[in-house]
Amino acid sequence: MRFAAALFVVLAFAGAPGAEEHPSLRQVQTIPLANVEGRIDHMSVDVQGQRLFVSALGNNTLEVLDLREGKRLTSITGLREPQGVFFVAKENKIFVANGDDGTCRVFDGTSYKLLSTVNFSSDADNVRYDAARNEIYVGYGEGALGVLDAGNGAKVGDIALSAHPESFRLEASGRRIFVNLPNADHTIAVIDRAKQSVVATWPVAGAANFPMAVDERDHRLFVVTRRPAKLIVLDMESGKEVANDAAVGDADDLFYDAARKLVYISGGEGFMDVFRQRDRDHYDLSSRVPTARGARTSLFVPELNRLYLAVPRRGNQGAEIRTYEARP
């Protein structure tokens, strides 16, 4: 079985059109996650302190890793299916969204002591941060984004949606939020965060639109769908589709590397796809990097020039975080 899986990855890479001989991502570190079981979800980073926060959903823990030493610092236990996480350096606080009990728990970034808990209706999921307003956004329930004050952790607002939100992205140069709604006829909701309301809805050609990224300079929005697995690129102003390419299956994270004009997609099929941006409307699959089955969540950190991939325990493969250096 392992041979067959490895052969599949090799053949897939060999067949990738225009695949580079030297991939754009080079593995430089592996951090074992001993005794971590089950699915691993999203991650966040403390750039200055060189720490990685890993939502070990199936283990009900938040793993805190030392990136300099390549080892685990501690595990925050007692969580209930942690899914999203964000470390706010300004406040030295860690916000962790839990799917099972619908809470967002706030921890001190030094002592890891629980500071407060915000209760949502259910399924607290992805977490994002608005640095300009010092606010945290949490996707949750049957359809909403909760807004928290990052300073005191209090809930300050709600934005209603037509279905449960998957990945969403905040526009840094404007006030919009783009939200994937795969259970609302595969649409994207466009939110005005000053008005805290939906101002547009765009259809996505495909099915189950989960991960999302933005290229604000070229006004492009990236979405990866499942069944069929596609990278779809939309105009951020009109919602019009400008590109549609086959991509890795079972993807759960997607990032745009503005410095290198690359798009990184991590998929549970067992590899990462790297697309090179020829121009803002054309993208070529340049690398297909073999990884591991089920390794579908990742985090690209441009400040560190690193991409972190979460590998769950499966069979003889232990749970670990693989660190990749982004190359020219």
mmCIF file of C-alpha atoms in Angstrom:
data_model
loop_
_atom_site.group_PDB
_atom_site.id
_atom_site.type_symbol
_atom_site.label_atom_id
_atom_site.label_comp_id
_atom_site.label_asym_id
_atom_site.label_seq_id
_atom_site.Cartn_x
_atom_site.Cartn_y
_atom_site.Cartn_z
ATOM 1 C CA MET A 1 0.000 0.000 0.000
ATOM 2 C CA ARG A 2 2.798 2.440 0.896
ATOM 3 C CA PHE A 3 4.599 1.570 -2.357
ATOM 4 C CA ALA A 4 1.452 2.211 -4.361
ATOM 5 C CA ALA A 5 0.923 5.573 -2.663
ATOM 6 C CA ALA A 6 4.530 6.589 -3.287
ATOM 7 C CA LEU A 7 4.265 5.490 -6.929
ATOM 8 C CA PHE A 8 1.107 7.583 -7.311
ATOM 9 C CA VAL A 9 2.899 10.705 -6.057
ATOM 10 C CA VAL A 10 5.920 10.113 -8.288
ATOM 11 C CA LEU A 11 3.763 9.610 -11.377
ATOM 12 C CA ALA A 12 1.650 12.646 -10.519
ATOM 13 C CA PHE A 13 4.749 14.811 -10.211
ATOM 14 C CA ALA A 14 6.273 13.430 -13.402
ATOM 15 C CA GLY A 15 3.088 14.222 -15.270
ATOM 16 C CA ALA A 16 2.759 17.782 -14.030
ATOM 17 C CA PRO A 17 2.967 20.154 -16.999
ATOM 18 C CA GLY A 18 6.075 22.282 -16.846
ATOM 19 C CA ALA A 19 7.144 20.715 -13.539
ATOM 20 C CA GLU A 20 10.424 22.164 -12.299
ATOM 21 C CA GLU A 21 13.397 19.865 -11.790
ATOM 22 C CA HIS A 22 14.144 21.719 -8.548
ATOM 23 C CA PRO A 23 10.921 22.396 -6.644
ATOM 24 C CA SER A 24 10.130 25.854 -5.331
ATOM 25 C CA LEU A 25 9.836 24.420 -1.818
ATOM 26 C CA ARG A 26 12.778 22.652 -0.150
ATOM 27 C CA GLN A 27 12.275 20.759 3.110
ATOM 28 C CA VAL A 28 14.730 21.998 5.749
ATOM 29 C CA GLN A 29 13.316 20.780 9.072
ATOM 30 C CA THR A 30 11.036 18.176 10.671
ATOM 31 C CA ILE A 31 9.509 18.647 14.127
ATOM 32 C CA PRO A 32 8.013 15.442 15.592
ATOM 33 C CA LEU A 33 4.682 15.624 17.420
ATOM 34 C CA ALA A 34 4.946 12.612 19.703
ATOM 35 C CA ASN A 35 1.640 11.260 21.035
ATOM 36 C CA VAL A 36 -0.448 13.546 18.820
ATOM 37 C CA GLU A 37 -3.298 11.571 17.291
ATOM 38 C CA GLY A 38 -5.931 12.368 14.700
ATOM 39 C CA ARG A 39 -6.503 15.231 12.357
ATOM 40 C CA ILE A 40 -4.392 18.393 12.519
ATOM 41 C CA ASP A 41 -6.029 21.663 11.549
ATOM 42 C CA HIS A 42 -4.788 25.227 11.135
ATOM 43 C CA MET A 43 -1.709 27.030 12.488
ATOM 44 C CA SER A 44 -0.454 30.456 13.509
ATOM 45 C CA VAL A 45 3.005 31.892 14.186
ATOM 46 C CA ASP A 46 4.837 34.152 16.595
ATOM 47 C CA VAL A 47 7.393 35.628 14.197
ATOM 48 C CA GLN A 48 9.526 37.429 16.779
ATOM 49 C CA GLY A 49 9.486 34.594 19.298
ATOM 50 C CA GLN A 50 9.884 31.924 16.610
ATOM 51 C CA ARG A 51 6.967 29.834 17.871
ATOM 52 C CA LEU A 52 4.415 27.865 15.884
ATOM 53 C CA PHE A 53 0.927 27.182 17.238
ATOM 54 C CA VAL A 54 -0.689 24.027 15.854
ATOM 55 C CA SER A 55 -4.368 23.117 16.260
ATOM 56 C CA ALA A 56 -4.260 19.373 16.915
ATOM 57 C CA LEU A 57 -8.003 18.908 16.391
ATOM 58 C CA GLY A 58 -8.148 15.124 16.860
ATOM 59 C CA ASN A 59 -5.905 15.341 19.934
ATOM 60 C CA ASN A 60 -7.857 18.190 21.593
ATOM 61 C CA THR A 61 -4.623 20.111 22.155
ATOM 62 C CA LEU A 62 -2.831 23.201 20.914
ATOM 63 C CA GLU A 63 0.804 22.277 20.248
ATOM 64 C CA VAL A 64 3.333 25.064 20.815
ATOM 65 C CA LEU A 65 6.612 24.541 18.954
ATOM 66 C CA ASP A 66 10.027 26.198 19.156
ATOM 67 C CA LEU A 67 11.056 26.802 15.549
ATOM 68 C CA ARG A 68 14.666 27.668 16.376
ATOM 69 C CA GLU A 69 15.263 24.456 18.311
ATOM 70 C CA GLY A 70 12.877 22.330 16.272
ATOM 71 C CA LYS A 71 11.048 20.941 19.291
ATOM 72 C CA ARG A 72 7.784 21.132 21.195
ATOM 73 C CA LEU A 73 7.622 23.669 24.016
ATOM 74 C CA THR A 74 4.281 22.654 25.498
ATOM 75 C CA SER A 75 0.786 21.355 24.800
ATOM 76 C CA ILE A 76 -2.298 23.291 25.857
ATOM 77 C CA THR A 77 -4.784 20.592 26.827
ATOM 78 C CA GLY A 78 -8.514 20.461 27.549
ATOM 79 C CA LEU A 79 -9.609 21.920 24.212
ATOM 80 C CA ARG A 80 -12.597 20.654 22.229
ATOM 81 C CA GLU A 81 -11.575 20.058 18.624
ATOM 82 C CA PRO A 82 -9.409 23.153 18.078
ATOM 83 C CA GLN A 83 -9.672 24.275 14.465
ATOM 84 C CA GLY A 84 -8.555 27.873 14.005
ATOM 85 C CA VAL A 85 -5.828 29.722 15.892
ATOM 86 C CA PHE A 86 -4.275 33.166 15.755
ATOM 87 C CA PHE A 87 -1.469 34.685 17.829
ATOM 88 C CA VAL A 88 -1.830 38.460 18.234
ATOM 89 C CA ALA A 89 1.684 39.722 18.976
ATOM 90 C CA LYS A 90 0.495 43.194 19.967
ATOM 91 C CA GLU A 91 -1.576 41.720 22.803
ATOM 92 C CA ASN A 92 0.568 38.613 23.411
ATOM 93 C CA LYS A 93 -2.592 36.503 23.234
ATOM 94 C CA ILE A 94 -3.542 33.272 21.496
ATOM 95 C CA PHE A 95 -7.095 32.916 20.167
ATOM 96 C CA VAL A 96 -8.220 29.299 19.641
ATOM 97 C CA ALA A 97 -11.558 28.378 18.002
ATOM 98 C CA ASN A 98 -13.077 25.032 18.976
ATOM 99 C CA GLY A 99 -15.425 23.108 16.725
ATOM 100 C CA ASP A 100 -16.965 20.754 19.268
ATOM 101 C CA ASP A 101 -18.206 23.250 21.871
ATOM 102 C CA GLY A 102 -18.258 26.399 19.713
ATOM 103 C CA THR A 103 -15.934 28.395 21.961
ATOM 104 C CA CYS A 104 -13.096 30.768 21.213
ATOM 105 C CA ARG A 105 -10.650 30.499 24.081
ATOM 106 C CA VAL A 106 -8.095 33.227 24.752
ATOM 107 C CA PHE A 107 -4.725 32.312 26.288
ATOM 108 C CA ASP A 108 -1.828 34.375 27.574
ATOM 109 C CA GLY A 109 1.049 34.105 25.100
ATOM 110 C CA THR A 110 3.714 33.637 27.793
ATOM 111 C CA SER A 111 2.163 31.559 30.568
ATOM 112 C CA TYR A 112 -0.422 29.860 28.297
ATOM 113 C CA LYS A 113 -2.987 30.522 31.039
ATOM 114 C CA LEU A 114 -6.625 30.697 29.968
ATOM 115 C CA LEU A 115 -7.735 34.331 30.132
ATOM 116 C CA SER A 116 -11.305 34.201 28.816
ATOM 117 C CA THR A 117 -13.801 32.169 26.807
ATOM 118 C CA VAL A 118 -16.269 33.439 24.221
ATOM 119 C CA ASN A 119 -19.217 31.171 23.477
ATOM 120 C CA PHE A 120 -20.603 30.870 19.972
ATOM 121 C CA SER A 121 -23.604 28.788 18.904
ATOM 122 C CA SER A 122 -21.502 25.948 17.431
ATOM 123 C CA ASP A 123 -18.548 24.937 15.256
ATOM 124 C CA ALA A 124 -16.092 27.805 15.810
ATOM 125 C CA ASP A 125 -13.683 27.426 12.919
ATOM 126 C CA ASN A 126 -11.295 29.751 11.066
ATOM 127 C CA VAL A 127 -9.749 32.750 12.851
ATOM 128 C CA ARG A 128 -8.435 35.953 11.250
ATOM 129 C CA TYR A 129 -7.015 39.219 12.600
ATOM 130 C CA ASP A 130 -7.621 42.817 11.534
ATOM 131 C CA ALA A 131 -4.494 44.623 12.713
ATOM 132 C CA ALA A 132 -5.789 48.114 11.857
ATOM 133 C CA ARG A 133 -8.876 47.688 14.054
ATOM 134 C CA ASN A 134 -7.244 45.242 16.501
ATOM 135 C CA GLU A 135 -10.126 42.822 16.025
ATOM 136 C CA ILE A 136 -10.389 39.055 15.741
ATOM 137 C CA TYR A 137 -12.876 37.392 13.372
ATOM 138 C CA VAL A 138 -14.163 33.873 14.029
ATOM 139 C CA GLY A 139 -16.242 31.881 11.541
ATOM 140 C CA TYR A 140 -18.858 29.771 13.274
ATOM 141 C CA GLY A 141 -22.205 27.982 13.348
ATOM 142 C CA GLU A 142 -24.737 27.741 10.558
ATOM 143 C CA GLY A 143 -23.532 31.031 9.144
ATOM 144 C CA ALA A 144 -21.779 33.935 10.869
ATOM 145 C CA LEU A 145 -18.540 35.735 11.607
ATOM 146 C CA GLY A 146 -18.110 36.755 15.224
ATOM 147 C CA VAL A 147 -16.043 39.883 15.934
ATOM 148 C CA LEU A 148 -13.905 40.120 19.081
ATOM 149 C CA ASP A 149 -11.902 42.959 20.589
ATOM 150 C CA ALA A 150 -8.358 41.564 20.585
ATOM 151 C CA GLY A 151 -7.464 43.722 23.581
ATOM 152 C CA ASN A 152 -10.010 42.447 26.090
ATOM 153 C CA GLY A 153 -11.327 39.390 24.224
ATOM 154 C CA ALA A 154 -14.936 40.593 24.379
ATOM 155 C CA LYS A 155 -17.388 39.957 21.574
ATOM 156 C CA VAL A 156 -18.273 43.223 19.820
ATOM 157 C CA GLY A 157 -20.251 42.127 16.791
ATOM 158 C CA ASP A 158 -21.736 39.502 14.495
ATOM 159 C CA ILE A 159 -22.015 39.329 10.723
ATOM 160 C CA ALA A 160 -24.761 37.032 9.441
ATOM 161 C CA LEU A 161 -24.068 34.658 6.550
ATOM 162 C CA SER A 162 -26.227 32.198 4.604
ATOM 163 C CA ALA A 163 -24.152 29.105 5.545
ATOM 164 C CA HIS A 164 -21.181 27.979 7.629
ATOM 165 C CA PRO A 165 -18.053 29.919 6.617
ATOM 166 C CA GLU A 166 -14.948 28.051 5.584
ATOM 167 C CA SER A 167 -11.769 29.977 4.765
ATOM 168 C CA PHE A 168 -12.098 33.762 4.645
ATOM 169 C CA ARG A 169 -9.657 36.587 3.998
ATOM 170 C CA LEU A 170 -9.538 40.219 5.056
ATOM 171 C CA GLU A 171 -8.544 42.848 2.538
ATOM 172 C CA ALA A 172 -5.565 44.755 3.970
ATOM 173 C CA SER A 173 -5.871 47.759 1.645
ATOM 174 C CA GLY A 174 -9.658 48.055 1.973
ATOM 175 C CA ARG A 175 -12.519 47.042 4.207
ATOM 176 C CA ARG A 176 -13.855 43.914 2.520
ATOM 177 C CA ILE A 177 -13.873 40.331 3.753
ATOM 178 C CA PHE A 178 -14.172 37.466 1.275
ATOM 179 C CA VAL A 179 -15.801 34.315 2.674
ATOM 180 C CA ASN A 180 -16.075 30.836 1.132
ATOM 181 C CA LEU A 181 -19.565 29.354 1.577
ATOM 182 C CA PRO A 182 -19.440 25.852 0.065
ATOM 183 C CA ASN A 183 -22.813 24.939 1.590
ATOM 184 C CA ALA A 184 -24.567 27.947 0.050
ATOM 185 C CA ASP A 185 -24.460 26.745 -3.568
ATOM 186 C CA HIS A 186 -20.666 27.153 -3.702
ATOM 187 C CA THR A 187 -20.595 30.919 -3.364
ATOM 188 C CA ILE A 188 -18.330 33.654 -1.986
ATOM 189 C CA ALA A 189 -19.824 36.288 0.284
ATOM 190 C CA VAL A 190 -18.265 39.747 0.093
ATOM 191 C CA ILE A 191 -18.578 41.634 3.380
ATOM 192 C CA ASP A 192 -18.111 45.315 4.117
ATOM 193 C CA ARG A 193 -16.572 45.091 7.572
ATOM 194 C CA ALA A 194 -17.381 48.708 8.418
ATOM 195 C CA LYS A 195 -21.076 48.024 7.770
ATOM 196 C CA GLN A 196 -20.749 44.448 9.112
ATOM 197 C CA SER A 197 -22.962 43.131 6.334
ATOM 198 C CA VAL A 198 -22.805 41.188 3.058
ATOM 199 C CA VAL A 199 -22.680 43.510 0.043
ATOM 200 C CA ALA A 200 -22.236 40.948 -2.773
ATOM 201 C CA THR A 201 -22.388 37.222 -3.487
ATOM 202 C CA TRP A 202 -20.302 35.571 -6.199
ATOM 203 C CA PRO A 203 -20.759 32.061 -7.625
ATOM 204 C CA VAL A 204 -17.812 29.665 -7.834
ATOM 205 C CA ALA A 205 -17.613 27.275 -10.784
ATOM 206 C CA GLY A 206 -17.023 23.898 -9.203
ATOM 207 C CA ALA A 207 -17.866 22.385 -5.858
ATOM 208 C CA ALA A 208 -16.929 22.741 -2.202
ATOM 209 C CA ASN A 209 -14.812 25.910 -2.167
ATOM 210 C CA PHE A 210 -12.667 25.648 0.969
ATOM 211 C CA PRO A 211 -9.215 27.369 1.033
ATOM 212 C CA MET A 212 -8.758 30.966 -0.110
ATOM 213 C CA ALA A 213 -5.965 33.522 -0.633
ATOM 214 C CA VAL A 214 -5.656 37.035 -2.077
ATOM 215 C CA ASP A 215 -3.292 38.951 -4.331
ATOM 216 C CA GLU A 216 -4.230 42.538 -3.566
ATOM 217 C CA ARG A 217 -1.682 44.097 -5.906
ATOM 218 C CA ASP A 218 -3.218 42.397 -8.943
ATOM 219 C CA HIS A 219 -6.751 42.330 -7.486
ATOM 220 C CA ARG A 220 -7.017 38.556 -7.666
ATOM 221 C CA LEU A 221 -8.803 36.130 -5.356
ATOM 222 C CA PHE A 222 -7.675 32.486 -5.264
ATOM 223 C CA VAL A 223 -10.031 29.650 -4.353
ATOM 224 C CA VAL A 224 -9.448 25.886 -4.403
ATOM 225 C CA THR A 225 -12.428 23.578 -4.783
ATOM 226 C CA ARG A 226 -12.901 19.890 -4.029
ATOM 227 C CA ARG A 227 -14.702 17.428 -6.290
ATOM 228 C CA PRO A 228 -13.497 18.512 -8.795
ATOM 229 C CA ALA A 229 -10.158 19.753 -7.442
ATOM 230 C CA LYS A 230 -9.477 23.099 -9.093
ATOM 231 C CA LEU A 231 -7.553 26.311 -8.567
ATOM 232 C CA ILE A 232 -9.971 29.067 -9.530
ATOM 233 C CA VAL A 233 -8.865 32.696 -9.806
ATOM 234 C CA LEU A 234 -11.397 35.534 -9.628
ATOM 235 C CA ASP A 235 -11.226 39.264 -10.231
ATOM 236 C CA MET A 236 -11.520 40.855 -6.769
ATOM 237 C CA GLU A 237 -13.615 43.728 -8.072
ATOM 238 C CA SER A 238 -16.190 41.934 -10.220
ATOM 239 C CA GLY A 239 -16.072 38.322 -9.040
ATOM 240 C CA LYS A 240 -15.495 37.227 -12.641
ATOM 241 C CA GLU A 241 -13.495 34.017 -13.132
ATOM 242 C CA VAL A 242 -10.199 34.617 -14.964
ATOM 243 C CA ALA A 243 -8.417 31.250 -14.539
ATOM 244 C CA ASN A 244 -9.371 27.639 -13.830
ATOM 245 C CA ASP A 245 -6.765 24.866 -13.466
ATOM 246 C CA ALA A 246 -6.689 21.315 -12.079
ATOM 247 C CA ALA A 247 -5.094 21.146 -8.618
ATOM 248 C CA VAL A 248 -4.295 18.748 -5.768
ATOM 249 C CA GLY A 249 -7.311 17.113 -4.135
ATOM 250 C CA ASP A 250 -8.538 17.424 -0.556
ATOM 251 C CA ALA A 251 -6.889 20.833 -0.142
ATOM 252 C CA ASP A 252 -7.475 22.820 3.046
ATOM 253 C CA ASP A 253 -4.923 25.628 2.851
ATOM 254 C CA LEU A 254 -3.810 27.995 0.112
ATOM 255 C CA PHE A 255 -1.311 30.863 0.130
ATOM 256 C CA TYR A 256 -0.032 33.465 -2.326
ATOM 257 C CA ASP A 257 3.674 34.313 -2.179
ATOM 258 C CA ALA A 258 3.763 37.873 -3.529
ATOM 259 C CA ALA A 259 7.574 38.099 -3.575
ATOM 260 C CA ARG A 260 7.947 35.057 -5.851
ATOM 261 C CA LYS A 261 4.591 35.188 -7.640
ATOM 262 C CA LEU A 262 3.809 31.652 -6.469
ATOM 263 C CA VAL A 263 0.638 29.967 -5.208
ATOM 264 C CA TYR A 264 1.041 27.146 -2.637
ATOM 265 C CA ILE A 265 -1.724 24.544 -2.152
ATOM 266 C CA SER A 266 -1.502 21.745 0.418
ATOM 267 C CA GLY A 267 -3.696 18.720 -0.264
ATOM 268 C CA GLY A 268 -4.527 15.526 1.560
ATOM 269 C CA GLU A 269 -3.839 13.506 -1.589
ATOM 270 C CA GLY A 270 -0.203 13.502 -0.570
ATOM 271 C CA PHE A 271 1.489 16.466 -2.223
ATOM 272 C CA MET A 272 1.630 20.237 -2.471
ATOM 273 C CA ASP A 273 0.988 22.037 -5.731
ATOM 274 C CA VAL A 274 2.976 25.158 -6.564
ATOM 275 C CA PHE A 275 1.619 27.381 -9.337
ATOM 276 C CA ARG A 276 3.721 30.102 -10.904
ATOM 277 C CA GLN A 277 1.938 33.314 -11.839
ATOM 278 C CA ARG A 278 2.778 34.147 -15.444
ATOM 279 C CA ASP A 279 0.585 37.224 -15.296
ATOM 280 C CA ARG A 280 -2.473 38.038 -13.241
ATOM 281 C CA ASP A 281 -4.739 35.884 -15.422
ATOM 282 C CA HIS A 282 -2.435 32.899 -16.156
ATOM 283 C CA TYR A 283 -0.968 30.307 -13.759
ATOM 284 C CA ASP A 284 1.239 27.298 -14.515
ATOM 285 C CA LEU A 285 1.716 24.230 -12.306
ATOM 286 C CA SER A 286 5.474 24.409 -11.753
ATOM 287 C CA SER A 287 6.050 21.990 -8.858
ATOM 288 C CA ARG A 288 4.253 19.048 -7.291
ATOM 289 C CA VAL A 289 6.009 18.373 -3.996
ATOM 290 C CA PRO A 290 5.453 14.887 -2.480
ATOM 291 C CA THR A 291 4.311 15.053 1.161
ATOM 292 C CA ALA A 292 2.068 12.539 2.995
ATOM 293 C CA ARG A 293 -1.529 11.367 2.865
ATOM 294 C CA GLY A 294 -3.781 13.568 4.965
ATOM 295 C CA ALA A 295 -1.299 16.474 5.089
ATOM 296 C CA ARG A 296 -3.738 19.118 3.934
ATOM 297 C CA THR A 297 -3.167 22.067 6.294
ATOM 298 C CA SER A 298 -0.216 24.433 6.101
ATOM 299 C CA LEU A 299 0.956 27.959 6.908
ATOM 300 C CA PHE A 300 3.144 30.192 4.751
ATOM 301 C CA VAL A 301 5.063 32.858 6.694
ATOM 302 C CA PRO A 302 6.678 35.369 4.313
ATOM 303 C CA GLU A 303 8.581 37.080 7.137
ATOM 304 C CA LEU A 304 10.451 33.825 7.798
ATOM 305 C CA ASN A 305 10.526 32.624 4.190
ATOM 306 C CA ARG A 306 9.033 29.344 5.399
ATOM 307 C CA LEU A 307 6.022 27.144 4.767
ATOM 308 C CA TYR A 308 4.928 24.791 7.557
ATOM 309 C CA LEU A 309 3.017 21.616 6.691
ATOM 310 C CA ALA A 310 1.036 19.573 9.241
ATOM 311 C CA VAL A 311 1.389 15.805 8.791
ATOM 312 C CA PRO A 312 -1.040 13.671 10.851
ATOM 313 C CA ARG A 313 -0.205 10.267 12.263
ATOM 314 C CA ARG A 314 -1.237 7.511 9.834
ATOM 315 C CA GLY A 315 0.097 3.965 9.977
ATOM 316 C CA ASN A 316 3.878 4.081 10.300
ATOM 317 C CA GLN A 317 3.931 7.831 9.627
ATOM 318 C CA GLY A 318 4.152 9.758 12.895
ATOM 319 C CA ALA A 319 2.596 13.172 13.409
ATOM 320 C CA GLU A 320 5.001 15.986 12.576
ATOM 321 C CA ILE A 321 5.460 19.469 11.196
ATOM 322 C CA ARG A 322 7.580 19.727 8.065
ATOM 323 C CA THR A 323 9.289 23.024 7.375
ATOM 324 C CA TYR A 324 9.959 24.114 3.785
ATOM 325 C CA GLU A 325 12.133 26.946 2.556
ATOM 326 C CA ALA A 326 10.593 28.997 -0.240
ATOM 327 C CA ARG A 327 13.020 29.204 -3.143
ATOM 328 C CA PRO A 328 13.256 31.638 -6.100
#
